[in-house]
Tab-separated table of C-alpha atoms in Angstrom:
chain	number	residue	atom	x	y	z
A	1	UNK	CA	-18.579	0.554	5.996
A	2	UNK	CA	-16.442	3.472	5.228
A	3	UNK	CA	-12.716	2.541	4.457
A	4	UNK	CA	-10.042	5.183	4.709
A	5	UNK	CA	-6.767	3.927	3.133
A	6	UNK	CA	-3.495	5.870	3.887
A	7	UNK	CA	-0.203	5.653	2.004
A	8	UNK	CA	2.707	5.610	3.751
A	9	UNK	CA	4.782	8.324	3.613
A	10	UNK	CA	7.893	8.437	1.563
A	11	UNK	CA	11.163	6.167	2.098
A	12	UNK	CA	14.406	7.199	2.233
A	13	UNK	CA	15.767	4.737	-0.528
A	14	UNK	CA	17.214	5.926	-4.068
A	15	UNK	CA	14.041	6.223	-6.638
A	16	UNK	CA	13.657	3.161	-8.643
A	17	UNK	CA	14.766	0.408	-5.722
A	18	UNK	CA	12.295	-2.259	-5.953
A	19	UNK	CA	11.698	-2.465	-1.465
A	20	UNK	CA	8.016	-4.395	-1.754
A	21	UNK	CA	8.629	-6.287	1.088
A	22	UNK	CA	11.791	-5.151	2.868
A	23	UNK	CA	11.725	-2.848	6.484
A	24	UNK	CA	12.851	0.449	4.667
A	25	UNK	CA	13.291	4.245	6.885
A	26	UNK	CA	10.922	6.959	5.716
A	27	UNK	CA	12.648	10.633	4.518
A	28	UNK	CA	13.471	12.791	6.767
A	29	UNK	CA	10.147	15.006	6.063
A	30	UNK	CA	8.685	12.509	7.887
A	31	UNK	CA	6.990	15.102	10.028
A	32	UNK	CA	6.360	17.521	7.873
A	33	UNK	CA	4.397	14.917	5.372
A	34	UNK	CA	2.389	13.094	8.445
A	35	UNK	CA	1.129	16.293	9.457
A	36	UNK	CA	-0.387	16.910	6.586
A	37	UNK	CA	-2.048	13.210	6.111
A	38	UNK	CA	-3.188	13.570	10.161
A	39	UNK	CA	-4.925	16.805	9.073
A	40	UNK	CA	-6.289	15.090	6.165
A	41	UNK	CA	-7.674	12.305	7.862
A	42	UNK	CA	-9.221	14.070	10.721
A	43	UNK	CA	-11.524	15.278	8.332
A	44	UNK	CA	-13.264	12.312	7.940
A	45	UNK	CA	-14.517	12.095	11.321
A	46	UNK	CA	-14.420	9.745	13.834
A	47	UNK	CA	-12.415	6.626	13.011
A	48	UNK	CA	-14.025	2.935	15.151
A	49	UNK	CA	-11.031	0.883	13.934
A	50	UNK	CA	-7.215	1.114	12.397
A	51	UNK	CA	-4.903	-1.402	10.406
A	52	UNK	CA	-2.015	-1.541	9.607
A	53	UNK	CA	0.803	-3.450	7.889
A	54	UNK	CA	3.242	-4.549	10.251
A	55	UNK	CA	6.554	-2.772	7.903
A	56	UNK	CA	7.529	0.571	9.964
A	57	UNK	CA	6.851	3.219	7.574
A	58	UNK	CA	3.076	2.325	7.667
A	59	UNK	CA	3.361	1.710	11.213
A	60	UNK	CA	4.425	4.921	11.818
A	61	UNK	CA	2.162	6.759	9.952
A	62	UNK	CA	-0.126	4.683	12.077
A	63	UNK	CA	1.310	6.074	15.419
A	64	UNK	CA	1.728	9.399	13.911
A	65	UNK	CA	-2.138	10.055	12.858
A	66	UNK	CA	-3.000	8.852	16.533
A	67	UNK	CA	-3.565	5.182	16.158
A	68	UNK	CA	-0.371	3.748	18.119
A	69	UNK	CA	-2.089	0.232	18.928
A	70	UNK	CA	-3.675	-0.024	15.042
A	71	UNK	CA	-3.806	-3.716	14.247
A	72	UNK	CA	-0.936	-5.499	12.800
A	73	UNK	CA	-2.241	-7.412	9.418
A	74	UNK	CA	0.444	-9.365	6.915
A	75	UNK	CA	-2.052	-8.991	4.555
A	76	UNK	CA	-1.846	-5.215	4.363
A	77	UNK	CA	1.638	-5.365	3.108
A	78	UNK	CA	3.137	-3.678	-0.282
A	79	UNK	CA	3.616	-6.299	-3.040
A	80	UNK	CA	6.822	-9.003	-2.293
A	81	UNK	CA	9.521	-7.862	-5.277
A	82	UNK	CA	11.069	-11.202	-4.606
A	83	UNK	CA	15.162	-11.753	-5.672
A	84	UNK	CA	14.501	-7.808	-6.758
A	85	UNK	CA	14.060	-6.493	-3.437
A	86	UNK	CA	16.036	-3.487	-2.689
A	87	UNK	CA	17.827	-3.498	-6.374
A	88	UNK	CA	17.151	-0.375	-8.857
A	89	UNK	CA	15.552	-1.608	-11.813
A	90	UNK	CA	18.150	-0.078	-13.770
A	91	UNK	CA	20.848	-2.594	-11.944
A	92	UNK	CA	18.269	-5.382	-12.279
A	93	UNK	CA	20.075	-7.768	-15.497
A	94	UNK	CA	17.531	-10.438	-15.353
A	95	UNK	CA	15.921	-10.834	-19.026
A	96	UNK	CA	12.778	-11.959	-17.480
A	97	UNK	CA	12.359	-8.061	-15.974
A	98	UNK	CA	11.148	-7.124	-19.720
A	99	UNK	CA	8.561	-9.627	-20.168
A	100	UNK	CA	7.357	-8.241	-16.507
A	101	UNK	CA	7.336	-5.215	-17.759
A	102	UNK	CA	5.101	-5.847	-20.213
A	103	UNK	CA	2.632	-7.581	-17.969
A	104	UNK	CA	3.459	-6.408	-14.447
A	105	UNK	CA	-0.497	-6.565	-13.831
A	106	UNK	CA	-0.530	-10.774	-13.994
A	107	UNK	CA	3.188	-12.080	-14.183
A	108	UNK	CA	5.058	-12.154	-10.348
A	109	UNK	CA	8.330	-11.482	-10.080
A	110	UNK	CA	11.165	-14.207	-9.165
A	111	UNK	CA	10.250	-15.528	-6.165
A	112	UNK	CA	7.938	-12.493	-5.343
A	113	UNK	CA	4.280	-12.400	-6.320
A	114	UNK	CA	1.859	-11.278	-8.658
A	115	UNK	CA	-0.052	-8.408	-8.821
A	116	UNK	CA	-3.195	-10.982	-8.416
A	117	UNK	CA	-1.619	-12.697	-5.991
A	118	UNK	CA	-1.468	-9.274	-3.977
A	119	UNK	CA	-4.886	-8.519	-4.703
A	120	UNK	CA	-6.331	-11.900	-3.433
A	121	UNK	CA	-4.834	-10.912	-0.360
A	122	UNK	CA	-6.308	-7.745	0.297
A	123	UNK	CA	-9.322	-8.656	-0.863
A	124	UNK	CA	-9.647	-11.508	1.738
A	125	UNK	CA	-8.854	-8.279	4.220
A	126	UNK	CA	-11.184	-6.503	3.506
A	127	UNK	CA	-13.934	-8.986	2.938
A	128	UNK	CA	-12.931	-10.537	6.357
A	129	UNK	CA	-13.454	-6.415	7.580
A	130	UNK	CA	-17.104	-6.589	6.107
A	131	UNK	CA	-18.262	-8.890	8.872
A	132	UNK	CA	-16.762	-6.230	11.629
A	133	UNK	CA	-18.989	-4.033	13.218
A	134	UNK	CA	-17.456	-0.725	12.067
A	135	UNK	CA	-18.801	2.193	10.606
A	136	UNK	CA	-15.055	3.826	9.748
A	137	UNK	CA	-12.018	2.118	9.479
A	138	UNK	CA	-8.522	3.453	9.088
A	139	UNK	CA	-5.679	1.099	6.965
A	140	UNK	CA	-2.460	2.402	7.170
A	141	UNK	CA	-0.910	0.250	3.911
A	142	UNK	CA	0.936	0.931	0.475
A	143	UNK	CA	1.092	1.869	-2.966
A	144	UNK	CA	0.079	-1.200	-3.865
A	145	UNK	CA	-2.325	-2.473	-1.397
A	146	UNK	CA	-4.619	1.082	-2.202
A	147	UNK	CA	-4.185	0.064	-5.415
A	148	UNK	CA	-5.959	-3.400	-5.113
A	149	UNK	CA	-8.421	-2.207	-2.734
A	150	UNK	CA	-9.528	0.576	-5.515
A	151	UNK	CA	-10.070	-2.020	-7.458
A	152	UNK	CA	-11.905	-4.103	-5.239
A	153	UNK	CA	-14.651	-1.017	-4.367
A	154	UNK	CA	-14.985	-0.065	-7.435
A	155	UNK	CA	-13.581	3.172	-8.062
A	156	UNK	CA	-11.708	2.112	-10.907
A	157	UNK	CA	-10.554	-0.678	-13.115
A	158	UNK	CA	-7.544	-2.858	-13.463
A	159	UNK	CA	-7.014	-1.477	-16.984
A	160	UNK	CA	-6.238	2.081	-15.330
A	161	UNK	CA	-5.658	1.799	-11.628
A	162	UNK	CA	-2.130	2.699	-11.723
A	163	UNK	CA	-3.256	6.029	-13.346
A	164	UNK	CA	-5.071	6.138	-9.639
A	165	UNK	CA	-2.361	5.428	-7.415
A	166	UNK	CA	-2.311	8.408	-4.683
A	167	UNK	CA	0.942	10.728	-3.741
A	168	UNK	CA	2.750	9.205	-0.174
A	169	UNK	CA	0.718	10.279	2.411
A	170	UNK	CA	-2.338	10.336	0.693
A	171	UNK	CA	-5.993	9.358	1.363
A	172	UNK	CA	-8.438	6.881	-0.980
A	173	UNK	CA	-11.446	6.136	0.485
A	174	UNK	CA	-13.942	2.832	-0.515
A	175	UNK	CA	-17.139	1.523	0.954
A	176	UNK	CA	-17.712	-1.712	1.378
């Protein structure tokens, strides 16, 4: 099965705000950047299924690109930043936010999760999507999520998948 992940577009939130979790707005090139990812996407062909996290900038996307009934899934949420939801990192005095730092690919953040934690659940997504009878499946998802979902097909390891993460709006594409 052919899996086309699409990252949202981008939010309308100061650069560095930790918003994992939390409902944000998307910029207002919303438009301008979903046309471009529609066009990108038609390309691929015909599309049997489409997911989506439940937050509204994926959702929209979802609606955008022509999937306005794309199936909700918690799972396909960005990682949960925990007590550092919408904070800048700069703002964020917390001593523990340097050890993180150093090992933001295991450690979770205060009452947030784990980068593992993350992938477990998008790897129980898309195994569970194995047993569907699809041939091409849309996921409207995250930074994040596309991340852990590289990982899990295989186009990259967790050593460098952050080197991999695509632009907002953008297309990665696994088979499972």
């Amino acid at each position: 099965m052919e899996v086309i992940l699409i990252r949202h577009t981008s939010v309308d939130v100061p650069r560095g705000t930790c918003y994992g979790w939390s409902d944000v707005p998307v910029r207002d090139t919303f438009e301008q950047e979903a046309e471009m990812t529609r066009r990108q996407l038609v390309a691929y062909g015909n599309i049997d299924a489409a997911y989506s996290s439940p937050l509204t900038r994926a959702r929209k996307l979802a609606t955008y690109c022509g999937f306005p009934d794309a199936i909700l899934d918690e799972r396909l949420k960005e990682m949960n930043m925990g007590d550092w939801e919408m904070c800048r990192y700069d703002d964020i005095h917390d001593p523990y936010i340097e050890e993180w730092y150093q090992d933001f690919m295991h450690l979770p953040t205060p009452n947030g999760e784990s980068f593992p934690m993350q992938y477990q659940r998008v790897a129980a997504f898309l195994d569970e999507l194995k047993e569907k009878d699809h041939q091409r499946v849309a996921v409207f998802s995250h930074g994040g999520v596309l991340v852990a979902a590289g990982i899990y097909g295989r186009l990259f390891t967790p050593e460098d998948a952050w080197d991999h993460l695509v632009e907002y709006g953008g297309i990665e594409r696994i088979v499972i």
